PDB file of C-alpha atoms in Angstrom:
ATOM      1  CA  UNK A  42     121.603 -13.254  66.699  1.00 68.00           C
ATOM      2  CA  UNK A  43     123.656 -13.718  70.169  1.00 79.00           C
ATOM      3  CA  UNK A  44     122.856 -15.579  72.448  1.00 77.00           C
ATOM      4  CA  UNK A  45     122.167 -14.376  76.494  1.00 74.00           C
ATOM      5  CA  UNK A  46     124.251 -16.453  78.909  1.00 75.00           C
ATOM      6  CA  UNK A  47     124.816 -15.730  82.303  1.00 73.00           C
ATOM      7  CA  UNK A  48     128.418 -14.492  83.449  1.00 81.00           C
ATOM      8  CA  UNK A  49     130.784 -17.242  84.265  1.00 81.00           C
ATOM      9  CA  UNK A  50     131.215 -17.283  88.074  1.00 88.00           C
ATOM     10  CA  UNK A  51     126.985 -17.012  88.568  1.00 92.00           C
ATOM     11  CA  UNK A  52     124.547 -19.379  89.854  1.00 94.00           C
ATOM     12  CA  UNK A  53     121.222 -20.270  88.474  1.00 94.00           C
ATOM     13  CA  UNK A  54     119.180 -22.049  90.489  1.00 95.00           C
ATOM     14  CA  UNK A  55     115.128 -22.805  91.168  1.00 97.00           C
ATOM     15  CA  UNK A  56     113.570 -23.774  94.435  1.00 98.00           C
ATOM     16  CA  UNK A  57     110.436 -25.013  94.414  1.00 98.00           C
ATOM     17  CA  UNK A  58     107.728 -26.404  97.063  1.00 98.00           C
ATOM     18  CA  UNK A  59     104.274 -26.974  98.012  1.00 98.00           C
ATOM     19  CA  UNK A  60     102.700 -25.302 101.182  1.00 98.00           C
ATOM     20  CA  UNK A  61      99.541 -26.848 103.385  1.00 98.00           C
ATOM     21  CA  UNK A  62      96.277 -24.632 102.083  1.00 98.00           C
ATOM     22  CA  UNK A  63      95.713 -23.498 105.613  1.00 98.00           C
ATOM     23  CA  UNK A  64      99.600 -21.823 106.057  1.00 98.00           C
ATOM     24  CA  UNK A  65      99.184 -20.115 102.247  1.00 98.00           C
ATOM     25  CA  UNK A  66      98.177 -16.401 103.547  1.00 98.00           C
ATOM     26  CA  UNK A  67     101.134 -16.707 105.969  1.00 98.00           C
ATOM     27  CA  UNK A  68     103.498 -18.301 103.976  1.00 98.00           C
ATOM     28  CA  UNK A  69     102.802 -15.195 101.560  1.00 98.00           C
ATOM     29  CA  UNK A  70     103.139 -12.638 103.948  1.00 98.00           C
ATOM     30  CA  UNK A  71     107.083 -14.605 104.974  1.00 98.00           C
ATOM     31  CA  UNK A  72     107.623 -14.641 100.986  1.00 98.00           C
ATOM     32  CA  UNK A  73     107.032 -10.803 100.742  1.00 98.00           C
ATOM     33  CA  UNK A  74     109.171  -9.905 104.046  1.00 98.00           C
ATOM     34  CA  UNK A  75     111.694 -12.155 102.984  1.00 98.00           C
ATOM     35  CA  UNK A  76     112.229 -11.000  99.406  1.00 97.00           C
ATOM     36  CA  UNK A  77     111.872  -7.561 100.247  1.00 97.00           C
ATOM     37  CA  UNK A  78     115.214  -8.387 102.404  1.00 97.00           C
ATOM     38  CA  UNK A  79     117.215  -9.712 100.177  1.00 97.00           C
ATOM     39  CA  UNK A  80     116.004  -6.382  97.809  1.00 95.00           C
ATOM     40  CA  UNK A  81     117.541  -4.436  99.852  1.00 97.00           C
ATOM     41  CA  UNK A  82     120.409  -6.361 101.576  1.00 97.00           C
ATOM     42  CA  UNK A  83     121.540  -8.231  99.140  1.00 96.00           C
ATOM     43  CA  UNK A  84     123.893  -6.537  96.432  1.00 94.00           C
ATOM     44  CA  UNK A  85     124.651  -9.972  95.137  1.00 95.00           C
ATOM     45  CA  UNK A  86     121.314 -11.361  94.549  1.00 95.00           C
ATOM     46  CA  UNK A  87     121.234 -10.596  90.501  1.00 93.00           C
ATOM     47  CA  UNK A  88     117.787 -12.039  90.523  1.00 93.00           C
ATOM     48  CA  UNK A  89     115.403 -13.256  93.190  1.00 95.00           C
ATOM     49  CA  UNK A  90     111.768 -13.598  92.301  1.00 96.00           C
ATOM     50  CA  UNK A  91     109.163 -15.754  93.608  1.00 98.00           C
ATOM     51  CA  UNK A  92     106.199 -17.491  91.074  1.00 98.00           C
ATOM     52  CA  UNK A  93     102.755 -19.120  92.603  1.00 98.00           C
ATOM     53  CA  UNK A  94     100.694 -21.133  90.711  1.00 98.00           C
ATOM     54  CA  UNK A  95      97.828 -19.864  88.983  1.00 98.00           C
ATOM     55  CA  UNK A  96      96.017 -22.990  88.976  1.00 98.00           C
ATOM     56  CA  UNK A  97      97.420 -24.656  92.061  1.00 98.00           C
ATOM     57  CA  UNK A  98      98.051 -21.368  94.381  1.00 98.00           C
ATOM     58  CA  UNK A  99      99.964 -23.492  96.892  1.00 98.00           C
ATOM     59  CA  UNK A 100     102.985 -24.731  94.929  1.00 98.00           C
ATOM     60  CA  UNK A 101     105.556 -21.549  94.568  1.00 98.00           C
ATOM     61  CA  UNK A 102     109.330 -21.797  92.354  1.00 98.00           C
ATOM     62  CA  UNK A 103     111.719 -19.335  93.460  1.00 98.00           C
ATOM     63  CA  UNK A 104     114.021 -18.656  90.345  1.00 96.00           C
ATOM     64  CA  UNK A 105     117.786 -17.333  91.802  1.00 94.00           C
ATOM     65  CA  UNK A 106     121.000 -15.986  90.025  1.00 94.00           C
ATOM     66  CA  UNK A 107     123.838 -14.923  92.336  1.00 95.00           C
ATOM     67  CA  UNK A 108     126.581 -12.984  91.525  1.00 93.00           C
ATOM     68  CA  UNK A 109     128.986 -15.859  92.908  1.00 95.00           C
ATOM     69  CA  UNK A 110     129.556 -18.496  95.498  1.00 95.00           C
ATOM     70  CA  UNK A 111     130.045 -15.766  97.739  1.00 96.00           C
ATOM     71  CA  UNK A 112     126.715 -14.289  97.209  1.00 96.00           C
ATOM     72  CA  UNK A 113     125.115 -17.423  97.625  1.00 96.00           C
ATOM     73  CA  UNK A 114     127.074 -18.101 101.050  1.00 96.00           C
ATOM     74  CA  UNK A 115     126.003 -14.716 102.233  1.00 96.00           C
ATOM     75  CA  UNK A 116     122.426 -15.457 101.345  1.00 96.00           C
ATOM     76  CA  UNK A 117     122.139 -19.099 102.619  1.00 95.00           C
ATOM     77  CA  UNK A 118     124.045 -17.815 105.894  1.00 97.00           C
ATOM     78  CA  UNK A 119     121.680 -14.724 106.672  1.00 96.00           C
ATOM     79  CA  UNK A 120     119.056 -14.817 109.915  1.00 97.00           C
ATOM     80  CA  UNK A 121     116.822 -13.852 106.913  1.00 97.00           C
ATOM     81  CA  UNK A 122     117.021 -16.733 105.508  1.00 97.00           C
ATOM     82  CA  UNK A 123     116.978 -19.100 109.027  1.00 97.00           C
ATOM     83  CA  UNK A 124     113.616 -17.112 109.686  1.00 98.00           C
ATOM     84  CA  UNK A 125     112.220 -17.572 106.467  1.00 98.00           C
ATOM     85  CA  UNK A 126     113.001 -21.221 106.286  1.00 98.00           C
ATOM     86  CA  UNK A 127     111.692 -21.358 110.155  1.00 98.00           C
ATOM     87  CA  UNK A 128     108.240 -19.902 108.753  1.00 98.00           C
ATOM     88  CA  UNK A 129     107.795 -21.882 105.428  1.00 98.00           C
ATOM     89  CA  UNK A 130     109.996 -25.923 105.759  1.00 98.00           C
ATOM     90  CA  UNK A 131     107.177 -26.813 108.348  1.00 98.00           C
ATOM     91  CA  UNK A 132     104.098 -25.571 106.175  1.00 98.00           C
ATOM     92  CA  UNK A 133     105.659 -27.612 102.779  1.00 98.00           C
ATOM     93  CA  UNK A 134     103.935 -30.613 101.912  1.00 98.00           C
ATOM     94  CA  UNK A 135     107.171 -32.157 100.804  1.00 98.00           C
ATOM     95  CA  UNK A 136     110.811 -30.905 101.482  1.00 98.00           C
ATOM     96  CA  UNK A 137     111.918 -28.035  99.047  1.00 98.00           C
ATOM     97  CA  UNK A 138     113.439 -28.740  95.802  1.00 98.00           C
ATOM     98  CA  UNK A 139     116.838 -26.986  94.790  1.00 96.00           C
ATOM     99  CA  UNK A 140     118.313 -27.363  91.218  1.00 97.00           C
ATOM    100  CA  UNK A 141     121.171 -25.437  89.785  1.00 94.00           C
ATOM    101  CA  UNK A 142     120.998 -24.495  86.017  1.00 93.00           C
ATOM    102  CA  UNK A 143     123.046 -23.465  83.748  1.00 88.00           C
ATOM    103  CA  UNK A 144     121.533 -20.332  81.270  1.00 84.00           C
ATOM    104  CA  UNK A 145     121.397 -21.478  77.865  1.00 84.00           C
ATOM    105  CA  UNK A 146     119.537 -18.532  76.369  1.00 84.00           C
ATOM    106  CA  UNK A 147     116.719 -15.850  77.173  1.00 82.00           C
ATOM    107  CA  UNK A 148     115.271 -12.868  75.285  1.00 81.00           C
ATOM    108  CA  UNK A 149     116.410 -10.318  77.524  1.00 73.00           C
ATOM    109  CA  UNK A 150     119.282  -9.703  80.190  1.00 69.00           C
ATOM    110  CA  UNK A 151     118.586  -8.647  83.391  1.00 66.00           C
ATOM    111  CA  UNK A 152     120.497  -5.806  85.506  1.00 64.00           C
ATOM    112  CA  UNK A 153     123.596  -7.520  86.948  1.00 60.00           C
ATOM    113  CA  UNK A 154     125.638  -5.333  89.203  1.00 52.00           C
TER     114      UNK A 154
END
């Protein structure tokens, strides 16, 4: 069987954070407006989705794949992105955590454009 890698040129990366309790209904709302952005803006955003804990509903991992570097400078460069940050870096706990992967495997691809 073949393995599913990403194409050379993306990025994989995970962001992940903790949010006070009291700021979790409005850091939710800023999650949905924000992704819902990058849905629609963002042609180079292969894959943008946003995970809460079941058991701990204020920690949240975004999991990212970008086209490119370009992609990601368009993203990280957006007033989408300045207003989300503006909304949820002074609700975290503890600064957010960015890693880059690299894709080893999956069981599916996803749509890349």
């Amino acid at each position: 069987m073949t393995a599913i890698h990403g194409n050379p040129g993306e990025i994989h990366e995970l962001a992940s954070y903790e949010v006070r309790p009291e700021a979790l209904t409005e850091v939710l709302a800023a999650i949905h407006e924000f992704v819902g952005y990058v849905r629609a803006n963002e042609a180079g955003a292969l894959r943008y989705e946003v995970w809460q804990e079941e058991e701990y509903p204020t920690r949240f991992v975004h999991i990212f794949v970008w086209r490119d570097e370009e992609a990601n400078r368009i993203h990280g460069e957006s007033a989408a992105v300045k207003k989300f940050a503006g909304i949820l870096y002074p609700k975290c706990l503890a600064p957010v955590q960015f890693v880059t992967y690299k894709q080893v495997d999956a069981n599916a691809a996803f749509r890349r454009v």
